[in-house]
mmCIF file of C-alpha atoms in Angstrom:
data_model
loop_
_atom_site.group_PDB
_atom_site.id
_atom_site.type_symbol
_atom_site.label_atom_id
_atom_site.label_comp_id
_atom_site.label_asym_id
_atom_site.label_seq_id
_atom_site.Cartn_x
_atom_site.Cartn_y
_atom_site.Cartn_z
ATOM 1 C CA UNK C 1 77.670 -53.581 297.314
ATOM 2 C CA UNK C 2 80.509 -51.455 297.293
ATOM 3 C CA UNK C 3 80.803 -48.554 295.315
ATOM 4 C CA UNK C 4 84.045 -49.420 292.537
ATOM 5 C CA UNK C 5 85.226 -47.001 289.951
ATOM 6 C CA UNK C 6 83.485 -49.090 287.309
ATOM 7 C CA UNK C 7 80.158 -48.871 289.708
ATOM 8 C CA UNK C 8 80.404 -45.188 291.399
ATOM 9 C CA UNK C 9 77.907 -42.866 292.980
ATOM 10 C CA UNK C 10 76.376 -40.183 290.701
ATOM 11 C CA UNK C 11 74.903 -36.944 291.894
ATOM 12 C CA UNK C 12 73.159 -34.607 289.487
ATOM 13 C CA UNK C 13 71.807 -31.059 290.258
ATOM 14 C CA UNK C 14 68.336 -32.199 292.785
ATOM 15 C CA UNK C 15 69.604 -35.770 292.599
ATOM 16 C CA UNK C 16 72.359 -38.886 294.033
ATOM 17 C CA UNK C 17 72.381 -41.918 292.545
ATOM 18 C CA UNK C 18 73.853 -44.269 294.344
ATOM 19 C CA UNK C 19 74.889 -48.214 294.200
ATOM 20 C CA UNK C 20 71.985 -50.156 295.373
ATOM 21 C CA UNK C 21 72.101 -53.007 297.854
ATOM 22 C CA UNK C 22 69.590 -55.190 299.563
ATOM 23 C CA UNK C 23 69.145 -52.813 301.798
ATOM 24 C CA UNK C 24 67.543 -49.991 299.982
ATOM 25 C CA UNK C 25 64.538 -52.941 299.354
ATOM 26 C CA UNK C 26 62.104 -51.608 302.140
ATOM 27 C CA UNK C 27 61.847 -47.947 300.434
ATOM 28 C CA UNK C 28 61.015 -49.333 296.994
ATOM 29 C CA UNK C 29 58.380 -51.988 298.330
ATOM 30 C CA UNK C 30 55.851 -50.013 297.684
ATOM 31 C CA UNK C 31 56.756 -48.998 294.287
ATOM 32 C CA UNK C 32 57.445 -52.559 293.358
ATOM 33 C CA UNK C 33 53.900 -53.643 294.510
ATOM 34 C CA UNK C 34 52.052 -51.077 293.453
ATOM 35 C CA UNK C 35 49.892 -52.909 290.508
ATOM 36 C CA UNK C 36 49.634 -48.959 289.001
ATOM 37 C CA UNK C 37 53.449 -48.497 288.739
ATOM 38 C CA UNK C 38 54.491 -51.974 287.656
ATOM 39 C CA UNK C 39 52.008 -52.178 284.944
ATOM 40 C CA UNK C 40 54.712 -50.492 282.482
ATOM 41 C CA UNK C 41 57.107 -52.742 285.040
ATOM 42 C CA UNK C 42 56.852 -56.140 284.972
ATOM 43 C CA UNK C 43 55.557 -58.884 287.875
ATOM 44 C CA UNK C 44 54.024 -57.380 290.700
ATOM 45 C CA UNK C 45 55.548 -57.982 293.891
ATOM 46 C CA UNK C 46 53.832 -59.929 296.664
ATOM 47 C CA UNK C 47 55.853 -59.163 299.641
ATOM 48 C CA UNK C 48 58.950 -57.869 300.763
ATOM 49 C CA UNK C 49 61.096 -60.348 299.717
ATOM 50 C CA UNK C 50 59.932 -60.579 296.124
ATOM 51 C CA UNK C 51 62.412 -57.069 296.293
ATOM 52 C CA UNK C 52 65.123 -58.207 297.907
ATOM 53 C CA UNK C 53 65.528 -61.520 296.153
ATOM 54 C CA UNK C 54 65.560 -58.848 292.644
ATOM 55 C CA UNK C 55 67.506 -56.769 294.273
ATOM 56 C CA UNK C 56 70.407 -59.728 295.296
ATOM 57 C CA UNK C 57 70.264 -61.578 291.901
ATOM 58 C CA UNK C 58 70.753 -58.113 290.332
ATOM 59 C CA UNK C 59 73.535 -56.698 292.831
ATOM 60 C CA UNK C 60 75.400 -59.748 294.501
ATOM 61 C CA UNK C 61 73.853 -62.821 292.231
ATOM 62 C CA UNK C 62 73.607 -64.656 289.138
ATOM 63 C CA UNK C 63 73.280 -61.293 287.163
ATOM 64 C CA UNK C 64 75.149 -58.734 288.610
ATOM 65 C CA UNK C 65 78.251 -59.523 286.514
ATOM 66 C CA UNK C 66 76.238 -57.448 283.161
ATOM 67 C CA UNK C 67 74.705 -54.682 285.169
ATOM 68 C CA UNK C 68 74.892 -51.692 287.410
ATOM 69 C CA UNK C 69 71.758 -50.783 289.449
ATOM 70 C CA UNK C 70 71.752 -47.392 291.649
ATOM 71 C CA UNK C 71 68.936 -46.113 294.131
ATOM 72 C CA UNK C 72 67.951 -42.567 293.336
ATOM 73 C CA UNK C 73 67.598 -40.481 296.006
ATOM 74 C CA UNK C 74 67.648 -36.345 296.914
ATOM 75 C CA UNK C 75 70.772 -34.878 296.622
ATOM 76 C CA UNK C 76 69.254 -33.411 300.265
ATOM 77 C CA UNK C 77 68.984 -36.636 301.950
ATOM 78 C CA UNK C 78 66.285 -38.958 303.023
ATOM 79 C CA UNK C 79 65.285 -42.520 300.904
ATOM 80 C CA UNK C 80 65.536 -43.298 297.934
ATOM 81 C CA UNK C 81 62.979 -42.696 295.250
ATOM 82 C CA UNK C 82 63.030 -44.945 292.774
ATOM 83 C CA UNK C 83 65.853 -47.118 290.570
ATOM 84 C CA UNK C 84 68.120 -47.349 287.331
ATOM 85 C CA UNK C 85 69.876 -49.753 285.795
ATOM 86 C CA UNK C 86 71.739 -50.576 283.491
ATOM 87 C CA UNK C 87 71.750 -54.511 282.295
ATOM 88 C CA UNK C 88 71.949 -56.803 279.552
ATOM 89 C CA UNK C 89 75.994 -55.323 279.122
ATOM 90 C CA UNK C 90 77.980 -57.176 276.897
ATOM 91 C CA UNK C 91 80.353 -56.290 273.446
ATOM 92 C CA UNK C 92 80.284 -52.601 274.655
ATOM 93 C CA UNK C 93 75.773 -52.753 274.598
ATOM 94 C CA UNK C 94 72.868 -52.414 277.011
ATOM 95 C CA UNK C 95 69.877 -51.843 278.315
ATOM 96 C CA UNK C 96 69.171 -49.053 280.186
ATOM 97 C CA UNK C 97 65.297 -49.255 282.640
ATOM 98 C CA UNK C 98 64.203 -47.444 285.826
ATOM 99 C CA UNK C 99 60.794 -46.455 288.226
ATOM 100 C CA UNK C 100 61.088 -44.076 291.284
ATOM 101 C CA UNK C 101 57.683 -44.019 292.781
ATOM 102 C CA UNK C 102 55.137 -41.768 292.630
ATOM 103 C CA UNK C 103 55.143 -38.614 294.668
ATOM 104 C CA UNK C 104 58.493 -38.503 292.499
ATOM 105 C CA UNK C 105 57.042 -38.452 288.797
ATOM 106 C CA UNK C 106 56.274 -35.129 286.560
ATOM 107 C CA UNK C 107 59.103 -33.255 288.028
ATOM 108 C CA UNK C 108 62.129 -34.523 285.544
ATOM 109 C CA UNK C 109 63.636 -36.771 288.222
ATOM 110 C CA UNK C 110 63.651 -39.883 285.380
ATOM 111 C CA UNK C 111 65.087 -37.735 283.213
ATOM 112 C CA UNK C 112 67.949 -35.601 284.498
ATOM 113 C CA UNK C 113 68.563 -39.991 286.910
ATOM 114 C CA UNK C 114 69.212 -40.634 282.910
ATOM 115 C CA UNK C 115 71.404 -38.109 282.169
ATOM 116 C CA UNK C 116 74.146 -38.585 285.226
ATOM 117 C CA UNK C 117 73.598 -42.200 284.038
ATOM 118 C CA UNK C 118 74.089 -42.280 280.175
ATOM 119 C CA UNK C 119 76.896 -39.797 281.074
ATOM 120 C CA UNK C 120 78.843 -42.577 282.907
ATOM 121 C CA UNK C 121 77.687 -45.421 280.528
ATOM 122 C CA UNK C 122 79.186 -43.284 277.447
ATOM 123 C CA UNK C 123 82.238 -41.326 278.892
ATOM 124 C CA UNK C 124 82.962 -44.065 281.860
ATOM 125 C CA UNK C 125 81.948 -47.645 280.595
ATOM 126 C CA UNK C 126 83.165 -47.189 276.931
ATOM 127 C CA UNK C 127 79.902 -48.351 275.835
ATOM 128 C CA UNK C 128 78.832 -48.157 272.200
ATOM 129 C CA UNK C 129 74.751 -48.259 272.633
ATOM 130 C CA UNK C 130 72.260 -47.628 275.592
ATOM 131 C CA UNK C 131 68.728 -49.602 274.920
ATOM 132 C CA UNK C 132 65.122 -48.892 276.357
ATOM 133 C CA UNK C 133 62.311 -50.833 275.173
ATOM 134 C CA UNK C 134 58.534 -49.053 276.275
ATOM 135 C CA UNK C 135 55.507 -49.298 276.531
ATOM 136 C CA UNK C 136 54.088 -48.297 273.757
ATOM 137 C CA UNK C 137 50.863 -47.129 276.489
ATOM 138 C CA UNK C 138 53.775 -45.737 278.991
ATOM 139 C CA UNK C 139 54.281 -41.954 277.603
ATOM 140 C CA UNK C 140 55.367 -40.951 280.543
ATOM 141 C CA UNK C 141 58.562 -42.456 279.696
ATOM 142 C CA UNK C 142 58.380 -42.964 276.328
ATOM 143 C CA UNK C 143 58.846 -38.930 276.780
ATOM 144 C CA UNK C 144 61.857 -38.854 278.674
ATOM 145 C CA UNK C 145 63.641 -41.772 275.893
ATOM 146 C CA UNK C 146 63.318 -38.959 273.562
ATOM 147 C CA UNK C 147 63.714 -36.444 275.420
ATOM 148 C CA UNK C 148 66.866 -37.656 275.500
ATOM 149 C CA UNK C 149 67.732 -38.105 272.036
ATOM 150 C CA UNK C 150 66.982 -41.738 271.666
ATOM 151 C CA UNK C 151 65.869 -43.399 268.192
ATOM 152 C CA UNK C 152 62.590 -45.602 268.012
ATOM 153 C CA UNK C 153 63.931 -48.059 265.724
ATOM 154 C CA UNK C 154 61.502 -51.093 266.527
ATOM 155 C CA UNK C 155 57.569 -52.524 267.569
ATOM 156 C CA UNK C 156 57.737 -56.144 269.189
ATOM 157 C CA UNK C 157 54.563 -56.836 269.178
ATOM 158 C CA UNK C 158 53.341 -59.506 271.826
ATOM 159 C CA UNK C 159 57.287 -59.807 273.481
ATOM 160 C CA UNK C 160 56.882 -58.717 276.979
ATOM 161 C CA UNK C 161 54.554 -60.329 279.938
ATOM 162 C CA UNK C 162 52.494 -57.861 282.639
ATOM 163 C CA UNK C 163 49.561 -58.594 284.481
ATOM 164 C CA UNK C 164 48.877 -61.729 283.005
ATOM 165 C CA UNK C 165 49.111 -60.377 279.274
ATOM 166 C CA UNK C 166 51.695 -59.637 276.680
ATOM 167 C CA UNK C 167 52.343 -55.838 275.995
ATOM 168 C CA UNK C 168 54.028 -54.699 273.125
ATOM 169 C CA UNK C 169 57.377 -53.049 273.716
ATOM 170 C CA UNK C 170 58.765 -49.754 271.798
ATOM 171 C CA UNK C 171 63.006 -50.659 270.884
ATOM 172 C CA UNK C 172 64.521 -47.080 270.998
ATOM 173 C CA UNK C 173 68.719 -47.586 270.737
ATOM 174 C CA UNK C 174 71.037 -44.510 271.667
ATOM 175 C CA UNK C 175 74.579 -44.168 270.266
ATOM 176 C CA UNK C 176 77.349 -42.912 271.867
ATOM 177 C CA UNK C 177 78.077 -40.603 269.579
ATOM 178 C CA UNK C 178 74.487 -38.990 269.079
ATOM 179 C CA UNK C 179 75.120 -38.700 273.106
ATOM 180 C CA UNK C 180 78.017 -37.313 273.419
ATOM 181 C CA UNK C 181 77.603 -34.920 270.298
ATOM 182 C CA UNK C 182 73.387 -33.988 270.642
ATOM 183 C CA UNK C 183 71.808 -31.111 271.060
ATOM 184 C CA UNK C 184 72.175 -28.618 272.487
ATOM 185 C CA UNK C 185 69.025 -29.644 274.700
ATOM 186 C CA UNK C 186 71.199 -32.737 275.477
ATOM 187 C CA UNK C 187 74.296 -30.847 275.915
ATOM 188 C CA UNK C 188 72.350 -29.196 278.919
ATOM 189 C CA UNK C 189 71.535 -32.118 280.268
ATOM 190 C CA UNK C 190 74.536 -33.949 280.336
ATOM 191 C CA UNK C 191 76.085 -30.134 282.317
ATOM 192 C CA UNK C 192 73.389 -31.385 284.580
ATOM 193 C CA UNK C 193 74.680 -34.384 285.455
ATOM 194 C CA UNK C 194 77.822 -33.485 286.380
ATOM 195 C CA UNK C 195 79.689 -34.368 283.471
ATOM 196 C CA UNK C 196 81.241 -32.765 279.965
ATOM 197 C CA UNK C 197 81.660 -34.284 277.065
#
């Protein structure tokens, strides 16, 4: 998949986000096949082919038109340490999701990557609203979206299938005007993401 003006690489102080490709599957299969990581994310990948199929579907396959997928890499170079998506894009709205390998967690990288993508979504893609659905037990992800200014809007009961059970989801929403007119800490994140509102 080639980057276009609508789906370009993004840089932050510590990260490079470039369009995800099927070729990223070997680097990211370990996190998609890790039961601890996938308890919040979805169906466990049993083989690398499962990861390749997912990446294909969202980059060049049936869901590509409504999605933007990025591989998250260290700015200094190296293999991908995670992925981040905007998906179900329609009528100025979309959902977001992200996953990091265990070694990359706990350092604010998810917030940094998501800040760059939100700035891109609102300033360049012209989106009106970005939604995130988070498992109520996923404390780290709850903190990430709340830090970035997402507003808790609802709790969907037993709405997400994960690890042979139905899990609740907390629905968060963020509007373009909230992001671009955000609190000082959000403005700092926008600057760190390399853009100005």
